[in-house]
Coordinates of C-alpha atoms in Angstrom, one line a residue:
L1 CA 0.0 0.0 0.0
L2 CA 2.8 2.4 1.0
Q3 CA 4.5 1.7 -2.3
G4 CA 1.2 2.5 -4.0
C5 CA 1.0 5.8 -2.3
A6 CA 4.5 6.7 -3.2
E7 CA 3.7 5.7 -6.8
S8 CA 0.6 7.9 -7.0
K9 CA 2.6 10.9 -5.6
R10 CA 5.2 10.4 -8.2
L11 CA 2.5 10.2 -10.9
K12 CA 0.9 13.4 -9.7
R13 CA 4.3 15.2 -10.1
G14 CA 4.6 13.7 -13.6
G15 CA 7.8 12.0 -12.6
N16 CA 9.3 8.8 -13.9
N17 CA 8.4 9.7 -17.5
L18 CA 4.9 8.6 -17.0
N19 CA 2.6 10.9 -18.8
F20 CA -1.1 10.9 -18.8
P21 CA -3.1 11.0 -22.1
N22 CA -3.8 14.4 -23.5
S23 CA -1.2 16.2 -21.3
L24 CA 0.1 18.3 -24.2
F25 CA -2.4 20.2 -26.3
G26 CA -1.8 21.8 -29.7
M27 CA -4.1 23.8 -31.9
G28 CA -3.2 25.1 -35.4
N29 CA -3.3 24.8 -39.2
P30 CA -3.2 21.2 -40.4
L31 CA -1.6 21.4 -43.9
L32 CA -0.4 18.8 -46.3
D33 CA 3.2 19.8 -47.3
I34 CA 4.0 19.5 -51.0
S35 CA 7.8 19.5 -50.9
A36 CA 10.2 19.7 -53.8
V37 CA 13.8 20.8 -54.6
V38 CA 13.3 23.7 -57.0
D39 CA 15.6 26.1 -58.8
K40 CA 16.2 29.9 -58.4
D41 CA 14.2 30.7 -61.5
F42 CA 11.1 29.1 -59.9
L43 CA 11.6 31.2 -56.8
E44 CA 12.0 34.4 -58.9
K45 CA 9.0 33.6 -61.0
Y46 CA 6.8 33.7 -57.9
G47 CA 8.7 36.4 -56.1
L48 CA 9.8 34.1 -53.3
K49 CA 12.7 34.7 -50.9
P50 CA 14.9 31.5 -50.5
N51 CA 14.1 31.3 -46.7
D52 CA 10.7 32.6 -45.8
Q53 CA 7.2 31.7 -44.8
I54 CA 4.2 33.4 -46.5
L55 CA 0.5 33.0 -47.1
A56 CA -0.4 32.3 -50.7
E57 CA -1.9 35.2 -52.7
D58 CA -3.6 35.1 -56.1
K59 CA -0.2 35.3 -57.8
H60 CA 0.8 32.0 -56.2
K61 CA -2.2 30.0 -57.3
A62 CA -0.4 28.5 -60.3
L63 CA 2.6 27.6 -58.2
F64 CA 0.8 24.7 -56.6
E65 CA 0.1 23.1 -60.0
E66 CA 3.5 24.0 -61.5
I67 CA 5.6 22.5 -58.6
V68 CA 3.8 19.2 -59.1
K69 CA 4.3 19.1 -62.8
K70 CA 7.8 20.4 -63.0
F71 CA 9.6 18.9 -60.0
K72 CA 9.7 15.6 -58.1
V73 CA 7.4 16.3 -55.1
E74 CA 6.9 14.5 -51.8
Y75 CA 3.7 14.8 -49.7
H76 CA 4.1 15.0 -45.9
A77 CA 1.6 15.8 -43.2
G78 CA 2.6 19.3 -42.1
G79 CA 1.4 22.5 -40.5
A80 CA 3.8 24.0 -37.8
T81 CA 1.8 23.1 -34.7
Q82 CA 0.9 19.7 -35.9
N83 CA 4.6 19.0 -36.7
S84 CA 5.7 20.0 -33.2
I85 CA 3.0 17.9 -31.5
K86 CA 3.9 14.9 -33.6
I87 CA 7.6 15.3 -32.8
A88 CA 6.8 15.6 -29.1
Q89 CA 4.8 12.4 -29.2
W90 CA 7.6 10.6 -31.1
M91 CA 10.1 11.7 -28.4
I92 CA 7.8 10.5 -25.6
Q93 CA 7.0 7.2 -27.4
D94 CA 4.9 5.7 -24.6
P95 CA 2.1 6.0 -23.7
H96 CA 0.4 6.9 -27.0
K97 CA -1.9 10.0 -27.2
V98 CA -0.1 12.1 -24.7
C99 CA -0.5 14.8 -27.3
T100 CA -3.8 16.2 -28.6
F101 CA -4.3 18.3 -31.7
F102 CA -7.2 20.5 -32.9
G103 CA -7.5 22.0 -36.4
C104 CA -9.7 22.2 -39.4
I105 CA -9.6 20.1 -42.6
G106 CA -11.8 19.4 -45.6
E107 CA -13.7 16.2 -46.3
D108 CA -11.3 15.1 -49.0
K109 CA -8.4 12.9 -50.0
F110 CA -5.8 15.2 -48.4
G111 CA -7.8 15.4 -45.2
E112 CA -7.9 11.6 -45.1
I113 CA -4.1 11.5 -45.5
L114 CA -3.7 14.0 -42.5
K115 CA -6.0 11.8 -40.4
Q116 CA -4.0 8.7 -41.3
K117 CA -0.7 10.4 -40.6
A118 CA -1.8 11.7 -37.2
D119 CA -3.0 8.2 -36.3
E120 CA 0.3 6.7 -37.3
A121 CA 2.1 9.2 -35.1
H122 CA -0.2 8.2 -32.2
V123 CA -1.4 11.8 -31.8
D124 CA -5.0 12.2 -30.5
A125 CA -6.2 14.5 -33.4
Y126 CA -9.7 15.9 -33.4
Y127 CA -10.3 17.7 -36.6
Y128 CA -13.1 20.0 -37.4
E129 CA -14.2 18.7 -40.8
Q130 CA -16.2 21.0 -43.2
T131 CA -17.1 21.0 -46.8
E132 CA -16.8 24.7 -47.8
E133 CA -13.0 24.6 -48.3
P134 CA -10.5 21.8 -49.3
T135 CA -7.8 20.7 -46.9
G136 CA -5.0 23.2 -46.7
T137 CA -1.6 22.7 -48.4
C138 CA 1.8 24.2 -48.1
A139 CA 4.4 24.3 -50.9
A140 CA 7.9 23.8 -49.5
C141 CA 10.2 25.1 -52.2
I142 CA 13.7 23.9 -51.3
T143 CA 17.0 25.3 -52.6
G144 CA 20.2 24.1 -50.9
D145 CA 19.6 24.2 -47.2
N146 CA 17.0 27.0 -47.5
R147 CA 13.3 26.5 -47.7
S148 CA 10.6 28.9 -48.8
L149 CA 7.1 28.0 -47.6
V150 CA 3.9 29.1 -49.3
A151 CA 0.8 28.2 -47.4
N152 CA -2.6 27.9 -48.9
L153 CA -4.6 27.7 -45.7
A154 CA -8.0 26.9 -47.3
A155 CA -9.8 24.6 -44.8
A156 CA -7.3 25.5 -42.0
N157 CA -8.7 29.0 -42.1
C158 CA -12.2 27.8 -41.3
Y159 CA -11.6 26.7 -37.7
K160 CA -14.5 27.9 -35.6
K161 CA -14.4 28.3 -31.8
D162 CA -18.2 27.8 -31.4
K163 CA -18.3 24.8 -33.8
H164 CA -15.4 22.9 -32.3
L165 CA -13.5 24.2 -29.3
D166 CA -16.6 25.1 -27.3
L167 CA -18.1 21.6 -27.7
K168 CA -18.2 20.0 -24.3
E169 CA -16.3 16.8 -25.3
N170 CA -13.6 18.8 -27.0
W171 CA -13.2 21.4 -24.2
K172 CA -12.7 18.4 -21.8
L173 CA -9.6 17.5 -23.7
V174 CA -8.3 21.1 -23.3
E175 CA -8.9 20.9 -19.6
K176 CA -7.0 17.6 -19.3
A177 CA -3.8 19.2 -20.7
K178 CA -1.1 20.8 -18.6
V179 CA 1.0 22.3 -21.4
Y180 CA -0.4 24.2 -24.4
Y181 CA 1.3 25.0 -27.7
I182 CA 0.1 27.2 -30.5
A183 CA 2.2 28.5 -33.4
G184 CA 1.8 32.2 -34.2
F185 CA 0.4 31.2 -37.6
F186 CA -3.0 30.4 -35.9
L187 CA -3.4 34.1 -35.0
T188 CA -4.5 34.6 -38.6
V189 CA -7.3 32.1 -38.2
S190 CA -9.0 32.2 -34.7
L191 CA -7.8 34.7 -32.1
E192 CA -10.8 33.9 -30.0
S193 CA -9.9 30.2 -29.8
I194 CA -6.3 31.1 -28.8
L195 CA -7.5 33.5 -26.1
K196 CA -9.9 30.9 -24.6
V197 CA -7.1 28.3 -24.3
A198 CA -4.5 30.9 -23.1
K199 CA -6.8 32.3 -20.4
H200 CA -7.6 28.7 -19.2
A201 CA -3.9 28.0 -18.9
S202 CA -3.2 31.2 -17.1
E203 CA -6.1 30.9 -14.6
N204 CA -5.1 27.3 -13.8
N205 CA -1.3 28.0 -13.5
K206 CA -0.6 25.7 -16.5
L207 CA 2.0 26.4 -19.2
F208 CA 0.9 28.3 -22.3
T209 CA 3.5 28.4 -25.1
L210 CA 3.5 30.3 -28.4
N211 CA 5.8 30.7 -31.4
L212 CA 6.5 33.9 -33.3
S213 CA 6.4 31.6 -36.4
A214 CA 7.2 34.1 -39.2
P215 CA 8.1 37.7 -39.7
F216 CA 4.7 38.6 -41.2
I217 CA 3.0 37.6 -37.9
S218 CA 4.9 40.3 -36.0
Q219 CA 4.3 42.8 -38.8
F220 CA 0.7 42.3 -39.9
F221 CA -0.9 40.5 -37.0
K222 CA 0.8 42.6 -34.3
D223 CA -2.4 43.5 -32.4
A224 CA -3.6 39.8 -32.2
L225 CA -0.1 38.7 -31.1
M226 CA 0.1 41.3 -28.4
E227 CA -3.4 40.4 -27.2
V228 CA -2.2 36.9 -26.5
M229 CA 1.3 37.8 -25.3
P230 CA 0.3 38.5 -21.6
Y231 CA -0.6 34.8 -21.3
V232 CA 2.5 33.5 -22.8
D233 CA 4.8 31.5 -20.4
V234 CA 7.2 30.3 -23.1
L235 CA 7.9 32.2 -26.3
F236 CA 9.7 30.5 -29.2
G237 CA 11.1 32.1 -32.3
N238 CA 14.2 32.2 -34.6
E239 CA 16.7 35.0 -35.2
T240 CA 14.8 36.5 -38.1
E241 CA 11.5 36.5 -36.3
A242 CA 13.1 37.9 -33.2
A243 CA 14.6 40.8 -35.2
T244 CA 11.3 41.6 -36.9
F245 CA 9.5 41.4 -33.5
S246 CA 12.0 43.8 -32.0
K247 CA 11.6 46.3 -34.8
E248 CA 7.8 46.2 -34.7
Q249 CA 7.8 46.6 -30.9
G250 CA 10.2 49.5 -31.0
F251 CA 12.8 47.7 -28.9
Q252 CA 15.5 49.7 -30.7
T253 CA 18.0 46.8 -30.6
E254 CA 19.2 44.1 -33.0
D255 CA 21.1 42.3 -30.3
I256 CA 19.2 38.9 -29.9
E257 CA 20.0 38.7 -26.2
E258 CA 18.6 42.1 -25.6
I259 CA 15.5 41.3 -27.6
A260 CA 15.0 38.1 -25.5
K261 CA 15.2 40.2 -22.3
K262 CA 12.8 42.8 -23.5
A263 CA 10.3 40.1 -24.7
E264 CA 10.6 38.4 -21.3
A265 CA 9.8 41.7 -19.6
L266 CA 6.5 42.4 -21.5
P267 CA 3.4 42.4 -19.3
K268 CA 2.2 39.0 -18.0
V269 CA -1.0 38.0 -16.4
N270 CA 0.1 34.9 -14.4
K271 CA 2.8 36.3 -12.1
K272 CA 3.6 32.9 -10.6
R273 CA 5.7 32.1 -13.6
P274 CA 8.3 34.3 -15.2
R275 CA 8.1 34.2 -19.0
I276 CA 10.8 32.2 -20.7
V277 CA 12.0 33.3 -24.1
V278 CA 13.8 30.8 -26.4
F279 CA 15.3 31.9 -29.7
T280 CA 17.0 29.5 -32.1
Q281 CA 19.6 30.7 -34.6
G282 CA 20.1 27.9 -37.1
K283 CA 23.6 26.5 -36.7
D284 CA 24.4 29.1 -34.1
G285 CA 23.6 28.6 -30.4
T286 CA 20.1 28.7 -29.0
I287 CA 19.5 31.4 -26.4
M288 CA 17.2 31.2 -23.5
T289 CA 16.3 33.7 -20.8
K290 CA 16.5 32.6 -17.2
G291 CA 15.6 35.2 -14.6
D292 CA 17.7 38.2 -15.4
K293 CA 20.3 36.4 -17.4
V294 CA 20.4 34.9 -20.9
E295 CA 22.1 31.6 -21.5
T296 CA 23.4 30.2 -24.8
F297 CA 23.3 26.5 -25.7
P298 CA 25.4 25.3 -28.7
V299 CA 23.5 23.1 -31.2
L300 CA 24.7 19.6 -32.2
K301 CA 27.3 19.8 -34.9
I302 CA 26.3 18.5 -38.3
D303 CA 28.2 18.1 -41.6
Q304 CA 26.7 20.3 -44.4
K305 CA 26.6 17.3 -46.6
D306 CA 24.3 15.5 -44.1
I307 CA 21.6 18.2 -44.3
V308 CA 18.8 17.0 -46.5
D309 CA 16.2 19.6 -45.8
T310 CA 15.8 22.2 -43.1
N311 CA 12.0 22.4 -43.5
G312 CA 10.6 21.5 -40.1
A313 CA 13.8 22.1 -38.1
G314 CA 12.2 24.9 -36.0
D315 CA 9.0 22.8 -35.5
A316 CA 11.2 19.8 -34.4
F317 CA 13.1 21.9 -31.9
V318 CA 9.8 23.0 -30.3
G319 CA 8.5 19.4 -30.3
G320 CA 11.6 18.1 -28.6
F321 CA 11.5 21.0 -26.1
L322 CA 7.8 20.3 -25.3
S323 CA 8.3 16.6 -24.9
E324 CA 10.5 17.2 -21.9
L325 CA 8.6 20.3 -20.6
V326 CA 5.4 18.2 -20.3
Q327 CA 7.4 15.7 -18.1
D328 CA 8.5 18.6 -15.8
K329 CA 12.1 18.3 -16.8
E330 CA 14.7 21.1 -16.3
L331 CA 14.7 23.8 -19.0
E332 CA 18.3 22.9 -20.0
Q333 CA 17.1 19.4 -20.7
C334 CA 14.2 20.8 -22.8
V335 CA 16.7 22.7 -25.0
K336 CA 18.9 19.6 -25.3
A337 CA 15.9 17.6 -26.5
G338 CA 15.0 20.3 -28.9
H339 CA 18.4 20.3 -30.4
Y340 CA 18.4 16.5 -30.7
A341 CA 15.0 16.5 -32.5
A342 CA 16.0 19.3 -35.0
N343 CA 19.3 17.4 -35.7
V344 CA 17.3 14.3 -36.6
I345 CA 14.8 16.1 -38.8
I346 CA 17.3 18.0 -41.0
R347 CA 18.8 14.7 -42.1
R348 CA 15.5 13.7 -43.7
A349 CA 13.0 15.0 -46.2
G350 CA 10.1 16.9 -44.7
C351 CA 9.2 16.8 -41.0
T352 CA 9.7 13.0 -40.8
F353 CA 11.5 10.9 -38.3
P354 CA 12.9 7.4 -37.8
E355 CA 10.9 4.8 -35.8
K356 CA 12.4 5.6 -32.4
P357 CA 14.4 8.4 -30.9
D358 CA 17.8 7.9 -29.4
F359 CA 17.8 10.6 -26.8
H360 CA 18.8 10.4 -23.2

């Protein structure tokens, strides 16, 4: 009996790697990635930067057809949040369905592929399915170790709080979680859904995490971003996103450590937890705020020739980080797991992974 008591105490603390189902909750844009190695002319034709993330405009409509006709494409289940949630589940391995994912798809072939892929990854995915728009896609245009992403949100843009998140059985899954992750991309879709989840986390002293995701979010969705920021316990981003965020917020600095400190100091609702800011910098060290200091963590070395595709590296970092965070591990261990996951992903096409991780 005593042993049983000790066991249940340890479970309550989330120790011993034992995680309860639905402990990690993600909500975002489920997209099918259409990935291909393209040439410079293709990028120029559609006015794309080699390393960027944008939303498709009318001028990009033909791109989706041309990339399939002209280049050898691969289809992968994608969408930033969904990628991270899958990676976290892969890192955790057992039990299955520690991770929950919400998002909107169409009732079509691509939607079926996304459902199947989520199932194979042992993620507990609850999609809002509708018939007005087809399942969203994202063209990943790869040149060297750069990737230019063009997202055609379509169905992903149709997520509705009242039609899905508010439903009793769905909200129960939100309440079960102790860590929440939403990529900044979802700010363009359903701010009210994000705020409902963020406020729940804050009021219950749970962890709400957000990603800056892309420069255009800080530029054109600034108001929505700053409405959510007071609830953010962990803020992720890369060096380009951090620089744009700094510029848009009038931080008057390009120094990434200073930017991290200023982002950490932004107003916060739940005072029980200081905000943690984590910025990755590609092959340079990852920086993380801790109290009043900023620490740098070197990434794992990799030979240029072993890099197959950097698409999904940032998502993988977050997935690795969250897989340890949901198990109450030290922040340094979370960063280490993030670096490990990113290192695995960039050796493969798309955001895909081997059967089992080799991380300790």
